[in-house]
Amino acid sequence: MPTGNKASRLRPVAGWNPFGATVQACRVFLGHPGVSPPDVRTVVHPVRASLIRSLLILVVLRALAVRRYRPVAV
């Protein structure tokens, strides 16, 4: 999805979206690496980017969940 019409605060978030890199990685695995809609930001190494971004999200959300649900010492 083009990010040019989004608010300036949302452009970096939309550009960093892990789903776009995952879709590009699937295209690489299926043999169509160059196929992408016009005006969409492409990732140079989509497989590596999708793995790193997904793991980063997992680590951050796990840390937040552990902190939130840790039993309170009495």
mmCIF file of N, CA and C in Angstrom:
data_model
loop_
_atom_site.group_PDB
_atom_site.id
_atom_site.type_symbol
_atom_site.label_atom_id
_atom_site.label_comp_id
_atom_site.label_asym_id
_atom_site.label_seq_id
_atom_site.Cartn_x
_atom_site.Cartn_y
_atom_site.Cartn_z
ATOM 1 N N MET A 1 0.841 -1.169 0.000
ATOM 2 C CA MET A 1 0.000 0.000 0.000
ATOM 3 C C MET A 1 0.885 1.230 0.000
ATOM 4 N N PRO A 2 0.629 2.173 -0.853
ATOM 5 C CA PRO A 2 1.456 3.378 -0.894
ATOM 6 C C PRO A 2 1.364 4.155 0.419
ATOM 7 N N THR A 3 2.518 4.648 0.873
ATOM 8 C CA THR A 3 2.544 5.375 2.143
ATOM 9 C C THR A 3 2.556 6.880 1.949
ATOM 10 N N GLY A 4 2.537 7.362 0.736
ATOM 11 C CA GLY A 4 2.610 8.803 0.465
ATOM 12 C C GLY A 4 1.422 9.595 0.976
ATOM 13 N N ASN A 5 0.252 8.968 1.066
ATOM 14 C CA ASN A 5 -0.937 9.701 1.498
ATOM 15 C C ASN A 5 -1.223 9.539 2.991
ATOM 16 N N LYS A 6 -0.319 8.918 3.735
ATOM 17 C CA LYS A 6 -0.502 8.742 5.174
ATOM 18 C C LYS A 6 0.061 9.941 5.932
ATOM 19 N N ALA A 7 -0.339 10.064 7.190
ATOM 20 C CA ALA A 7 0.199 11.121 8.035
ATOM 21 C C ALA A 7 1.698 10.896 8.222
ATOM 22 N N SER A 8 2.439 11.969 8.430
ATOM 23 C CA SER A 8 3.898 11.865 8.510
ATOM 24 C C SER A 8 4.344 10.975 9.664
ATOM 25 N N ARG A 9 3.565 10.896 10.747
ATOM 26 C CA ARG A 9 3.924 10.028 11.872
ATOM 27 C C ARG A 9 3.731 8.554 11.534
ATOM 28 N N LEU A 10 2.824 8.245 10.634
ATOM 29 C CA LEU A 10 2.517 6.846 10.321
ATOM 30 C C LEU A 10 3.355 6.280 9.177
ATOM 31 N N ARG A 11 4.016 7.116 8.406
ATOM 32 C CA ARG A 11 4.796 6.619 7.263
ATOM 33 C C ARG A 11 5.896 5.648 7.679
ATOM 34 N N PRO A 12 6.715 5.953 8.712
ATOM 35 C CA PRO A 12 7.744 4.977 9.088
ATOM 36 C C PRO A 12 7.161 3.660 9.587
ATOM 37 N N VAL A 13 6.060 3.723 10.310
ATOM 38 C CA VAL A 13 5.429 2.501 10.816
ATOM 39 C C VAL A 13 4.905 1.671 9.656
ATOM 40 N N ALA A 14 4.266 2.306 8.709
ATOM 41 C CA ALA A 14 3.722 1.581 7.551
ATOM 42 C C ALA A 14 4.846 1.031 6.677
ATOM 43 N N GLY A 15 5.950 1.740 6.572
ATOM 44 C CA GLY A 15 7.069 1.261 5.771
ATOM 45 C C GLY A 15 7.807 0.108 6.414
ATOM 46 N N TRP A 16 7.771 0.017 7.749
ATOM 47 C CA TRP A 16 8.481 -1.021 8.473
ATOM 48 C C TRP A 16 7.629 -2.270 8.677
ATOM 49 N N ASN A 17 6.443 -2.253 8.252
ATOM 50 C CA ASN A 17 5.473 -3.333 8.410
ATOM 51 C C ASN A 17 6.075 -4.694 8.033
ATOM 52 N N PRO A 18 6.041 -5.689 8.931
ATOM 53 C CA PRO A 18 6.652 -6.990 8.641
ATOM 54 C C PRO A 18 5.872 -7.820 7.621
ATOM 55 N N PHE A 19 4.619 -7.518 7.411
ATOM 56 C CA PHE A 19 3.816 -8.315 6.480
ATOM 57 C C PHE A 19 4.234 -8.079 5.035
ATOM 58 N N GLY A 20 4.637 -6.867 4.707
ATOM 59 C CA GLY A 20 5.115 -6.590 3.354
ATOM 60 C C GLY A 20 6.369 -7.385 3.031
ATOM 61 N N ALA A 21 7.294 -7.447 3.978
ATOM 62 C CA ALA A 21 8.511 -8.233 3.777
ATOM 63 C C ALA A 21 8.190 -9.725 3.687
ATOM 64 N N THR A 22 7.216 -10.177 4.463
ATOM 65 C CA THR A 22 6.826 -11.593 4.426
ATOM 66 C C THR A 22 6.198 -11.947 3.078
ATOM 67 N N VAL A 23 5.383 -11.065 2.556
ATOM 68 C CA VAL A 23 4.778 -11.302 1.234
ATOM 69 C C VAL A 23 5.862 -11.347 0.163
ATOM 70 N N GLN A 24 6.834 -10.430 0.250
ATOM 71 C CA GLN A 24 7.936 -10.451 -0.713
ATOM 72 C C GLN A 24 8.767 -11.727 -0.571
ATOM 73 N N ALA A 25 8.955 -12.198 0.668
ATOM 74 C CA ALA A 25 9.700 -13.450 0.879
ATOM 75 C C ALA A 25 8.953 -14.629 0.264
ATOM 76 N N CYS A 26 7.644 -14.653 0.388
ATOM 77 C CA CYS A 26 6.847 -15.717 -0.239
ATOM 78 C C CYS A 26 6.975 -15.667 -1.750
ATOM 79 N N ARG A 27 7.010 -14.461 -2.300
ATOM 80 C CA ARG A 27 7.197 -14.334 -3.755
ATOM 81 C C ARG A 27 8.552 -14.875 -4.183
ATOM 82 N N VAL A 28 9.592 -14.621 -3.357
ATOM 83 C CA VAL A 28 10.918 -15.161 -3.665
ATOM 84 C C VAL A 28 10.880 -16.679 -3.647
ATOM 85 N N PHE A 29 10.249 -17.271 -2.624
ATOM 86 C CA PHE A 29 10.178 -18.726 -2.528
ATOM 87 C C PHE A 29 9.366 -19.334 -3.665
ATOM 88 N N LEU A 30 8.379 -18.612 -4.169
ATOM 89 C CA LEU A 30 7.549 -19.134 -5.257
ATOM 90 C C LEU A 30 8.125 -18.841 -6.633
ATOM 91 N N GLY A 31 9.239 -18.120 -6.689
ATOM 92 C CA GLY A 31 9.908 -17.888 -7.955
ATOM 93 C C GLY A 31 9.500 -16.625 -8.684
ATOM 94 N N HIS A 32 8.858 -15.689 -8.007
ATOM 95 C CA HIS A 32 8.443 -14.435 -8.628
ATOM 96 C C HIS A 32 8.956 -13.241 -7.816
ATOM 97 N N PRO A 33 10.273 -13.091 -7.650
ATOM 98 C CA PRO A 33 10.789 -12.053 -6.757
ATOM 99 C C PRO A 33 10.560 -10.632 -7.244
ATOM 100 N N GLY A 34 10.438 -10.425 -8.536
ATOM 101 C CA GLY A 34 10.316 -9.071 -9.060
ATOM 102 C C GLY A 34 8.893 -8.560 -9.167
ATOM 103 N N VAL A 35 7.915 -9.393 -8.850
ATOM 104 C CA VAL A 35 6.520 -9.008 -9.007
ATOM 105 C C VAL A 35 6.068 -8.256 -7.758
ATOM 106 N N SER A 36 5.783 -6.980 -7.899
ATOM 107 C CA SER A 36 5.215 -6.197 -6.801
ATOM 108 C C SER A 36 4.442 -5.039 -7.409
ATOM 109 N N PRO A 37 3.398 -4.613 -6.745
ATOM 110 C CA PRO A 37 2.620 -3.494 -7.269
ATOM 111 C C PRO A 37 3.472 -2.236 -7.356
ATOM 112 N N PRO A 38 3.168 -1.350 -8.279
ATOM 113 C CA PRO A 38 3.938 -0.107 -8.370
ATOM 114 C C PRO A 38 3.718 0.758 -7.131
ATOM 115 N N ASP A 39 4.685 1.584 -6.821
ATOM 116 C CA ASP A 39 4.608 2.536 -5.717
ATOM 117 C C ASP A 39 4.601 1.850 -4.357
ATOM 118 N N VAL A 40 5.150 0.637 -4.274
ATOM 119 C CA VAL A 40 5.261 -0.067 -2.999
ATOM 120 C C VAL A 40 6.741 -0.216 -2.688
ATOM 121 N N ARG A 41 7.111 0.065 -1.443
ATOM 122 C CA ARG A 41 8.517 -0.018 -1.047
ATOM 123 C C ARG A 41 8.940 -1.478 -0.998
ATOM 124 N N THR A 42 10.004 -1.815 -1.703
ATOM 125 C CA THR A 42 10.489 -3.195 -1.718
ATOM 126 C C THR A 42 11.668 -3.331 -0.765
ATOM 127 N N VAL A 43 11.885 -4.540 -0.295
ATOM 128 C CA VAL A 43 12.969 -4.853 0.623
ATOM 129 C C VAL A 43 14.042 -5.579 -0.168
ATOM 130 N N VAL A 44 15.318 -5.252 0.093
ATOM 131 C CA VAL A 44 16.412 -5.856 -0.651
ATOM 132 C C VAL A 44 16.541 -7.345 -0.335
ATOM 133 N N HIS A 45 16.474 -7.717 0.942
ATOM 134 C CA HIS A 45 16.558 -9.115 1.372
ATOM 135 C C HIS A 45 15.269 -9.465 2.127
ATOM 136 N N PRO A 46 14.200 -9.794 1.412
ATOM 137 C CA PRO A 46 12.902 -9.962 2.075
ATOM 138 C C PRO A 46 12.835 -11.124 3.052
ATOM 139 N N VAL A 47 13.529 -12.228 2.781
ATOM 140 C CA VAL A 47 13.469 -13.376 3.688
ATOM 141 C C VAL A 47 14.110 -13.003 5.017
ATOM 142 N N ARG A 48 15.290 -12.432 4.959
ATOM 143 C CA ARG A 48 15.992 -12.022 6.171
ATOM 144 C C ARG A 48 15.204 -10.934 6.904
ATOM 145 N N ALA A 49 14.675 -9.977 6.171
ATOM 146 C CA ALA A 49 13.919 -8.885 6.791
ATOM 147 C C ALA A 49 12.662 -9.398 7.481
ATOM 148 N N SER A 50 11.947 -10.315 6.849
ATOM 149 C CA SER A 50 10.717 -10.820 7.470
ATOM 150 C C SER A 50 11.021 -11.623 8.724
ATOM 151 N N LEU A 51 12.099 -12.403 8.717
ATOM 152 C CA LEU A 51 12.470 -13.157 9.913
ATOM 153 C C LEU A 51 12.895 -12.235 11.047
ATOM 154 N N ILE A 52 13.725 -11.259 10.751
ATOM 155 C CA ILE A 52 14.207 -10.340 11.786
ATOM 156 C C ILE A 52 13.063 -9.519 12.350
ATOM 157 N N ARG A 53 12.224 -8.990 11.505
ATOM 158 C CA ARG A 53 11.109 -8.165 11.973
ATOM 159 C C ARG A 53 10.125 -8.981 12.806
ATOM 160 N N SER A 54 9.832 -10.188 12.364
ATOM 161 C CA SER A 54 8.901 -11.033 13.120
ATOM 162 C C SER A 54 9.488 -11.423 14.473
ATOM 163 N N LEU A 55 10.770 -11.764 14.505
ATOM 164 C CA LEU A 55 11.406 -12.107 15.775
ATOM 165 C C LEU A 55 11.474 -10.903 16.710
ATOM 166 N N LEU A 56 11.730 -9.738 16.168
ATOM 167 C CA LEU A 56 11.776 -8.530 16.984
ATOM 168 C C LEU A 56 10.415 -8.246 17.620
ATOM 169 N N ILE A 57 9.369 -8.376 16.842
ATOM 170 C CA ILE A 57 8.014 -8.178 17.381
ATOM 171 C C ILE A 57 7.723 -9.223 18.450
ATOM 172 N N LEU A 58 8.105 -10.468 18.208
ATOM 173 C CA LEU A 58 7.883 -11.540 19.176
ATOM 174 C C LEU A 58 8.626 -11.270 20.485
ATOM 175 N N VAL A 59 9.869 -10.843 20.409
ATOM 176 C CA VAL A 59 10.660 -10.573 21.612
ATOM 177 C C VAL A 59 10.058 -9.422 22.414
ATOM 178 N N VAL A 60 9.678 -8.359 21.734
ATOM 179 C CA VAL A 60 9.111 -7.200 22.427
ATOM 180 C C VAL A 60 7.779 -7.562 23.084
ATOM 181 N N LEU A 61 6.902 -8.224 22.362
ATOM 182 C CA LEU A 61 5.605 -8.578 22.921
ATOM 183 C C LEU A 61 5.729 -9.620 24.031
ATOM 184 N N ARG A 62 6.684 -10.528 23.926
ATOM 185 C CA ARG A 62 6.903 -11.499 25.002
ATOM 186 C C ARG A 62 7.363 -10.787 26.270
ATOM 187 N N ALA A 63 8.288 -9.860 26.125
ATOM 188 C CA ALA A 63 8.770 -9.121 27.296
ATOM 189 C C ALA A 63 7.635 -8.337 27.951
ATOM 190 N N LEU A 64 6.797 -7.717 27.149
ATOM 191 C CA LEU A 64 5.665 -6.976 27.703
ATOM 192 C C LEU A 64 4.672 -7.905 28.398
ATOM 193 N N ALA A 65 4.428 -9.081 27.824
ATOM 194 C CA ALA A 65 3.491 -10.022 28.434
ATOM 195 C C ALA A 65 4.035 -10.584 29.743
ATOM 196 N N VAL A 66 5.313 -10.907 29.783
ATOM 197 C CA VAL A 66 5.910 -11.430 31.007
ATOM 198 C C VAL A 66 5.868 -10.369 32.102
ATOM 199 N N ARG A 67 6.181 -9.138 31.742
ATOM 200 C CA ARG A 67 6.145 -8.065 32.731
ATOM 201 C C ARG A 67 4.726 -7.825 33.241
ATOM 202 N N ARG A 68 3.764 -7.934 32.363
ATOM 203 C CA ARG A 68 2.367 -7.675 32.736
ATOM 204 C C ARG A 68 1.802 -8.775 33.624
ATOM 205 N N TYR A 69 2.120 -10.023 33.345
ATOM 206 C CA TYR A 69 1.507 -11.141 34.055
ATOM 207 C C TYR A 69 2.411 -11.781 35.101
ATOM 208 N N ARG A 70 3.512 -11.146 35.425
ATOM 209 C CA ARG A 70 4.381 -11.666 36.476
ATOM 210 C C ARG A 70 3.659 -11.534 37.818
ATOM 211 N N PRO A 71 3.686 -12.589 38.629
ATOM 212 C CA PRO A 71 3.017 -12.506 39.927
ATOM 213 C C PRO A 71 3.646 -11.417 40.816
ATOM 214 N N VAL A 72 2.814 -10.746 41.540
ATOM 215 C CA VAL A 72 3.267 -9.673 42.425
ATOM 216 C C VAL A 72 3.725 -10.307 43.731
ATOM 217 N N ALA A 73 4.931 -9.962 44.171
ATOM 218 C CA ALA A 73 5.439 -10.489 45.446
ATOM 219 C C ALA A 73 4.690 -9.831 46.600
ATOM 220 N N VAL A 74 4.293 -10.649 47.545
ATOM 221 C CA VAL A 74 3.537 -10.122 48.696
ATOM 222 C C VAL A 74 4.423 -9.952 49.887
#
